[in-house]
Amino acid sequence: MQTFIAALGAAALVSTSALAQSQSETAQAIFDQFAQAYPALNVTVMVEGEIAFEAEGGMMRSAQDGVTTDYNVYSTAKLLTGLAFTRLEAHQGLDLNQSVRAIDPSLPATYQDVTLRQLLSHTAGVRGYTGDDDWIAFSDRRCALPSDALGHFINDPLIHEPGSQHEYTTYGFVLLSHLLVELTGADSFDAAMSAALGETYTAQADSDTAEKATPYFDAGEGLAPMPLSAECKFGGGGLIASSREMAQMGAALADGSLLSAEEIDAAFMPIQTSAGETVSYVYGMEAGFEPSIGLHYAAHSGGSPGGRSFLMVYVEPQVVVATSANADGANHYPLALALADLYAGYSQ
């Protein structure tokens, strides 16, 4: 994932004449450039906790494909899960540097030196997908609790010494999902997230019976429906939410409801691996501070053959953009960035 701040102001997507139009008209023009490439695409922009712009588009929309319809947000769930742990650290004194085996002693001995902080920053050494077959096999599993998913990977060797490298992994966040349930004593992952985030948490875990937009994939001769469940991924990529719900969760970070300004400043600092690599992926999100414009920012994308989402949070201007679609594509980052810049007042 590229550093988001590096592209601020780089997405020159509309003409000078379009920029002279009203903000909402400009936002609609930006959105329309992307919507035609998706069966259904939705976006919600919130400024200072209020909805400033929403749009729905796409070439194969049904009555349910709106901004309040649930979509699988895939890896954007990692940002939401990271916020849960950040909140527990800041407000309940959770030690993120403790061994995960202090929380669940039944984990393999190889996890003795793995910490929550390392899992949150993808530096623990938990493996990622080994290929399409591994991804399909895990997607085919069915899980009521995160503990049901651990058998797929937990006994595999760590791929590097904990804390030494940054290697992106969904399985690390599946383990975090289990540990969150253990820490909160909840009877489900959704209950654990609610225990950590309160009413801010408005997503829900995916399941075969969940009501959500139909996923589509490129079948070679056009888009085709794709039955898809990510229920064993939990906080690693198995949550469903609407673009409006995602934006509301991002707004709770931007407006100080979840963390104070001081706590955000501390949480958004990069970390270093034991090998000296600087990692800006902390607390389950790409986060940082751009001093030239006084901006703390956090973001995450999520995608799979059946969908794509993106959540962008600008803290100080309190601008949040959430996108969701029911087919994969590469355009959510420039779309979200352009809308965030527009409503934050940054020049294109």
Short mmCIF file of N, CA, C and O in Angstrom, two decimals, residues 129-202:
data_model
loop_
_atom_site.label_atom_id
_atom_site.label_comp_id
_atom_site.label_asym_id
_atom_site.label_seq_id
_atom_site.Cartn_x
_atom_site.Cartn_y
_atom_site.Cartn_z
N TYR A 129 -1.49 -15.14 2.73
CA TYR A 129 -1.95 -16.15 1.78
C TYR A 129 -0.77 -16.69 0.97
O TYR A 129 0.08 -15.92 0.50
N THR A 130 -0.74 -17.99 0.77
CA THR A 130 0.33 -18.58 -0.02
C THR A 130 -0.01 -18.66 -1.50
O THR A 130 0.84 -19.00 -2.32
N GLY A 131 -1.25 -18.35 -1.86
CA GLY A 131 -1.68 -18.39 -3.24
C GLY A 131 -3.19 -18.48 -3.33
O GLY A 131 -3.89 -18.45 -2.30
N ASP A 132 -3.70 -18.62 -4.55
CA ASP A 132 -5.15 -18.68 -4.75
C ASP A 132 -5.79 -19.86 -4.03
O ASP A 132 -6.88 -19.74 -3.47
N ASP A 133 -5.11 -21.01 -4.04
CA ASP A 133 -5.68 -22.19 -3.39
C ASP A 133 -5.86 -21.96 -1.89
O ASP A 133 -6.87 -22.39 -1.31
N ASP A 134 -4.90 -21.32 -1.28
CA ASP A 134 -4.98 -21.04 0.15
C ASP A 134 -6.12 -20.05 0.42
O ASP A 134 -6.90 -20.23 1.37
N TRP A 135 -6.23 -19.02 -0.42
CA TRP A 135 -7.31 -18.03 -0.26
C TRP A 135 -8.67 -18.69 -0.40
O TRP A 135 -9.58 -18.45 0.40
N ILE A 136 -8.82 -19.56 -1.39
CA ILE A 136 -10.11 -20.23 -1.62
C ILE A 136 -10.42 -21.18 -0.47
O ILE A 136 -11.56 -21.23 0.03
N ALA A 137 -9.42 -21.92 -0.02
CA ALA A 137 -9.65 -22.86 1.07
C ALA A 137 -10.09 -22.15 2.34
O ALA A 137 -11.00 -22.62 3.05
N PHE A 138 -9.50 -20.99 2.61
CA PHE A 138 -9.90 -20.25 3.81
C PHE A 138 -11.28 -19.63 3.62
O PHE A 138 -12.09 -19.60 4.56
N SER A 139 -11.58 -19.16 2.42
CA SER A 139 -12.90 -18.59 2.15
C SER A 139 -13.99 -19.64 2.24
O SER A 139 -15.14 -19.32 2.54
N ASP A 140 -13.64 -20.88 1.98
CA ASP A 140 -14.63 -21.95 2.04
C ASP A 140 -14.93 -22.40 3.46
O ASP A 140 -15.89 -23.14 3.69
N ARG A 141 -14.13 -21.99 4.42
CA ARG A 141 -14.39 -22.35 5.82
C ARG A 141 -15.62 -21.60 6.33
O ARG A 141 -15.97 -20.54 5.82
N ARG A 142 -16.23 -22.14 7.35
CA ARG A 142 -17.35 -21.47 8.01
C ARG A 142 -17.05 -21.39 9.50
O ARG A 142 -16.64 -22.38 10.12
N CYS A 143 -17.23 -20.20 10.07
CA CYS A 143 -16.79 -19.94 11.44
C CYS A 143 -17.84 -19.14 12.19
O CYS A 143 -18.32 -18.11 11.70
N ALA A 144 -18.17 -19.60 13.38
CA ALA A 144 -19.04 -18.83 14.25
C ALA A 144 -18.24 -17.83 15.08
O ALA A 144 -18.71 -16.74 15.39
N LEU A 145 -17.01 -18.21 15.43
CA LEU A 145 -16.12 -17.38 16.23
C LEU A 145 -14.74 -17.33 15.57
O LEU A 145 -14.37 -18.26 14.83
N PRO A 146 -13.96 -16.31 15.84
CA PRO A 146 -12.60 -16.28 15.29
C PRO A 146 -11.76 -17.49 15.67
O PRO A 146 -10.90 -17.93 14.89
N SER A 147 -12.00 -18.06 16.83
CA SER A 147 -11.25 -19.25 17.25
C SER A 147 -11.46 -20.40 16.28
O SER A 147 -10.58 -21.26 16.12
N ASP A 148 -12.61 -20.43 15.60
CA ASP A 148 -12.89 -21.50 14.63
C ASP A 148 -11.99 -21.40 13.40
O ASP A 148 -11.84 -22.38 12.66
N ALA A 149 -11.41 -20.23 13.17
CA ALA A 149 -10.59 -20.01 11.97
C ALA A 149 -9.10 -20.27 12.21
O ALA A 149 -8.33 -20.40 11.26
N LEU A 150 -8.68 -20.35 13.47
CA LEU A 150 -7.25 -20.40 13.77
C LEU A 150 -6.58 -21.66 13.23
O LEU A 150 -5.40 -21.61 12.84
N GLY A 151 -7.31 -22.77 13.18
CA GLY A 151 -6.69 -24.02 12.75
C GLY A 151 -6.14 -23.98 11.34
O GLY A 151 -5.29 -24.81 10.99
N HIS A 152 -6.57 -23.01 10.55
CA HIS A 152 -6.11 -22.92 9.16
C HIS A 152 -4.64 -22.49 9.07
O HIS A 152 -3.97 -22.80 8.08
N PHE A 153 -4.13 -21.77 10.08
CA PHE A 153 -2.79 -21.20 9.95
C PHE A 153 -1.98 -21.20 11.24
O PHE A 153 -0.75 -21.04 11.20
N ILE A 154 -2.61 -21.38 12.39
CA ILE A 154 -1.93 -21.08 13.65
C ILE A 154 -0.75 -22.00 13.94
O ILE A 154 0.20 -21.60 14.63
N ASN A 155 -0.75 -23.21 13.40
CA ASN A 155 0.36 -24.13 13.65
C ASN A 155 1.47 -24.04 12.61
O ASN A 155 2.46 -24.79 12.70
N ASP A 156 1.32 -23.16 11.63
CA ASP A 156 2.37 -22.97 10.64
C ASP A 156 3.52 -22.16 11.25
O ASP A 156 3.30 -21.31 12.11
N PRO A 157 4.74 -22.38 10.78
CA PRO A 157 5.88 -21.61 11.32
C PRO A 157 5.73 -20.12 11.03
O PRO A 157 5.14 -19.73 10.02
N LEU A 158 6.23 -19.29 11.91
CA LEU A 158 6.31 -17.86 11.63
C LEU A 158 7.28 -17.66 10.47
O LEU A 158 8.27 -18.37 10.34
N ILE A 159 7.02 -16.67 9.63
CA ILE A 159 7.85 -16.48 8.44
C ILE A 159 9.07 -15.62 8.72
O ILE A 159 9.98 -15.55 7.89
N HIS A 160 9.13 -14.97 9.86
CA HIS A 160 10.32 -14.25 10.28
C HIS A 160 10.25 -14.01 11.78
O HIS A 160 9.21 -14.21 12.42
N GLU A 161 11.36 -13.61 12.35
CA GLU A 161 11.41 -13.31 13.79
C GLU A 161 10.44 -12.18 14.11
O GLU A 161 10.41 -11.16 13.40
N PRO A 162 9.63 -12.34 15.15
CA PRO A 162 8.67 -11.27 15.49
C PRO A 162 9.36 -9.91 15.67
O PRO A 162 10.38 -9.80 16.33
N GLY A 163 8.77 -8.91 14.99
CA GLY A 163 9.28 -7.56 15.09
C GLY A 163 10.37 -7.19 14.13
O GLY A 163 10.80 -6.03 14.09
N SER A 164 10.81 -8.13 13.29
CA SER A 164 11.97 -7.86 12.43
C SER A 164 11.60 -7.35 11.05
O SER A 164 12.40 -6.66 10.41
N GLN A 165 10.41 -7.68 10.54
CA GLN A 165 10.02 -7.29 9.19
C GLN A 165 8.54 -6.92 9.15
O GLN A 165 7.77 -7.31 10.02
N HIS A 166 8.18 -6.17 8.11
CA HIS A 166 6.79 -5.81 7.87
C HIS A 166 6.28 -6.65 6.70
O HIS A 166 6.72 -6.49 5.57
N GLU A 167 5.37 -7.59 6.99
CA GLU A 167 4.80 -8.47 5.96
C GLU A 167 3.29 -8.50 6.17
O GLU A 167 2.79 -9.02 7.17
N TYR A 168 2.55 -7.95 5.21
CA TYR A 168 1.09 -7.83 5.32
C TYR A 168 0.45 -9.21 5.43
O TYR A 168 0.77 -10.12 4.67
N THR A 169 -0.49 -9.35 6.36
CA THR A 169 -1.13 -10.63 6.58
C THR A 169 -2.55 -10.47 7.11
O THR A 169 -2.77 -9.79 8.12
N THR A 170 -3.50 -11.10 6.44
CA THR A 170 -4.87 -11.14 6.96
C THR A 170 -4.96 -12.08 8.16
O THR A 170 -5.69 -11.82 9.12
N TYR A 171 -4.20 -13.16 8.13
CA TYR A 171 -4.28 -14.12 9.22
C TYR A 171 -3.87 -13.52 10.56
O TYR A 171 -4.41 -13.90 11.61
N GLY A 172 -2.94 -12.58 10.54
CA GLY A 172 -2.57 -11.90 11.78
C GLY A 172 -3.75 -11.18 12.40
O GLY A 172 -3.89 -11.13 13.63
N PHE A 173 -4.62 -10.64 11.56
CA PHE A 173 -5.79 -9.93 12.07
C PHE A 173 -6.93 -10.87 12.43
O PHE A 173 -7.78 -10.52 13.25
N VAL A 174 -6.93 -12.06 11.86
CA VAL A 174 -7.86 -13.09 12.34
C VAL A 174 -7.48 -13.48 13.76
O VAL A 174 -8.34 -13.64 14.64
N LEU A 175 -6.18 -13.63 14.01
CA LEU A 175 -5.71 -13.90 15.36
C LEU A 175 -6.06 -12.76 16.30
O LEU A 175 -6.52 -12.98 17.43
N LEU A 176 -5.87 -11.52 15.87
CA LEU A 176 -6.27 -10.37 16.68
C LEU A 176 -7.77 -10.40 17.00
O LEU A 176 -8.19 -10.03 18.10
N SER A 177 -8.57 -10.84 16.04
CA SER A 177 -10.01 -10.94 16.27
C SER A 177 -10.31 -11.91 17.41
O SER A 177 -11.14 -11.65 18.29
N HIS A 178 -9.62 -13.03 17.40
CA HIS A 178 -9.77 -14.02 18.49
C HIS A 178 -9.32 -13.40 19.81
O HIS A 178 -10.01 -13.57 20.84
N LEU A 179 -8.21 -12.73 19.81
CA LEU A 179 -7.68 -12.15 21.05
C LEU A 179 -8.61 -11.06 21.58
O LEU A 179 -8.74 -10.90 22.81
N LEU A 180 -9.27 -10.32 20.69
CA LEU A 180 -10.22 -9.30 21.13
C LEU A 180 -11.40 -9.95 21.85
O LEU A 180 -11.88 -9.44 22.87
N VAL A 181 -11.88 -11.07 21.32
CA VAL A 181 -12.96 -11.80 21.99
C VAL A 181 -12.50 -12.28 23.36
O VAL A 181 -13.23 -12.16 24.36
N GLU A 182 -11.27 -12.78 23.44
CA GLU A 182 -10.73 -13.23 24.72
C GLU A 182 -10.60 -12.09 25.71
O GLU A 182 -10.95 -12.21 26.89
N LEU A 183 -10.10 -10.96 25.27
CA LEU A 183 -9.88 -9.82 26.15
C LEU A 183 -11.18 -9.24 26.70
O LEU A 183 -11.23 -8.81 27.86
N THR A 184 -12.21 -9.21 25.88
CA THR A 184 -13.47 -8.60 26.29
C THR A 184 -14.42 -9.59 26.95
O THR A 184 -15.40 -9.18 27.58
N GLY A 185 -14.14 -10.89 26.79
CA GLY A 185 -15.04 -11.89 27.33
C GLY A 185 -16.37 -11.94 26.60
O GLY A 185 -17.36 -12.45 27.15
N ALA A 186 -16.41 -11.43 25.38
CA ALA A 186 -17.66 -11.37 24.62
C ALA A 186 -17.99 -12.75 24.03
O ALA A 186 -17.12 -13.62 23.92
N ASP A 187 -19.26 -12.91 23.63
CA ASP A 187 -19.68 -14.18 23.07
C ASP A 187 -19.70 -14.17 21.54
O ASP A 187 -20.10 -15.15 20.92
N SER A 188 -19.26 -13.08 20.94
CA SER A 188 -19.16 -12.99 19.48
C SER A 188 -18.17 -11.90 19.13
O SER A 188 -17.83 -11.05 19.97
N PHE A 189 -17.72 -11.91 17.86
CA PHE A 189 -16.79 -10.85 17.45
C PHE A 189 -17.48 -9.49 17.44
O PHE A 189 -16.90 -8.50 17.88
N ASP A 190 -18.73 -9.43 16.96
CA ASP A 190 -19.45 -8.15 16.96
C ASP A 190 -19.60 -7.61 18.37
O ASP A 190 -19.44 -6.40 18.61
N ALA A 191 -19.89 -8.48 19.33
CA ALA A 191 -20.03 -8.04 20.72
C ALA A 191 -18.69 -7.54 21.27
O ALA A 191 -18.64 -6.59 22.05
N ALA A 192 -17.59 -8.18 20.86
CA ALA A 192 -16.27 -7.74 21.29
C ALA A 192 -15.95 -6.35 20.73
O ALA A 192 -15.41 -5.49 21.44
N MET A 193 -16.27 -6.13 19.45
CA MET A 193 -16.04 -4.82 18.85
C MET A 193 -16.90 -3.75 19.53
O MET A 193 -16.44 -2.63 19.78
N SER A 194 -18.13 -4.09 19.84
CA SER A 194 -19.01 -3.14 20.52
C SER A 194 -18.50 -2.84 21.93
O SER A 194 -18.60 -1.70 22.40
N ALA A 195 -17.93 -3.85 22.60
CA ALA A 195 -17.38 -3.63 23.93
C ALA A 195 -16.22 -2.64 23.88
O ALA A 195 -16.03 -1.84 24.81
N ALA A 196 -15.44 -2.69 22.80
CA ALA A 196 -14.28 -1.80 22.67
C ALA A 196 -14.65 -0.43 22.14
O ALA A 196 -14.11 0.59 22.59
N LEU A 197 -15.58 -0.38 21.19
CA LEU A 197 -15.87 0.86 20.48
C LEU A 197 -17.22 1.47 20.83
O LEU A 197 -17.53 2.59 20.40
N GLY A 198 -18.04 0.78 21.59
CA GLY A 198 -19.35 1.31 21.95
C GLY A 198 -20.25 1.44 20.74
O GLY A 198 -20.16 0.67 19.78
N GLU A 199 -21.11 2.45 20.76
CA GLU A 199 -22.08 2.64 19.67
C GLU A 199 -21.41 3.06 18.37
O GLU A 199 -22.06 3.05 17.31
N THR A 200 -20.13 3.40 18.43
CA THR A 200 -19.40 3.74 17.21
C THR A 200 -19.36 2.57 16.24
O THR A 200 -19.35 2.75 15.02
N TYR A 201 -19.33 1.35 16.77
CA TYR A 201 -19.24 0.17 15.91
C TYR A 201 -20.60 -0.14 15.32
O TYR A 201 -21.54 -0.54 16.03
N THR A 202 -20.73 0.02 14.01
CA THR A 202 -22.00 -0.22 13.33
C THR A 202 -21.87 -1.22 12.19
O THR A 202 -22.82 -1.41 11.42
#
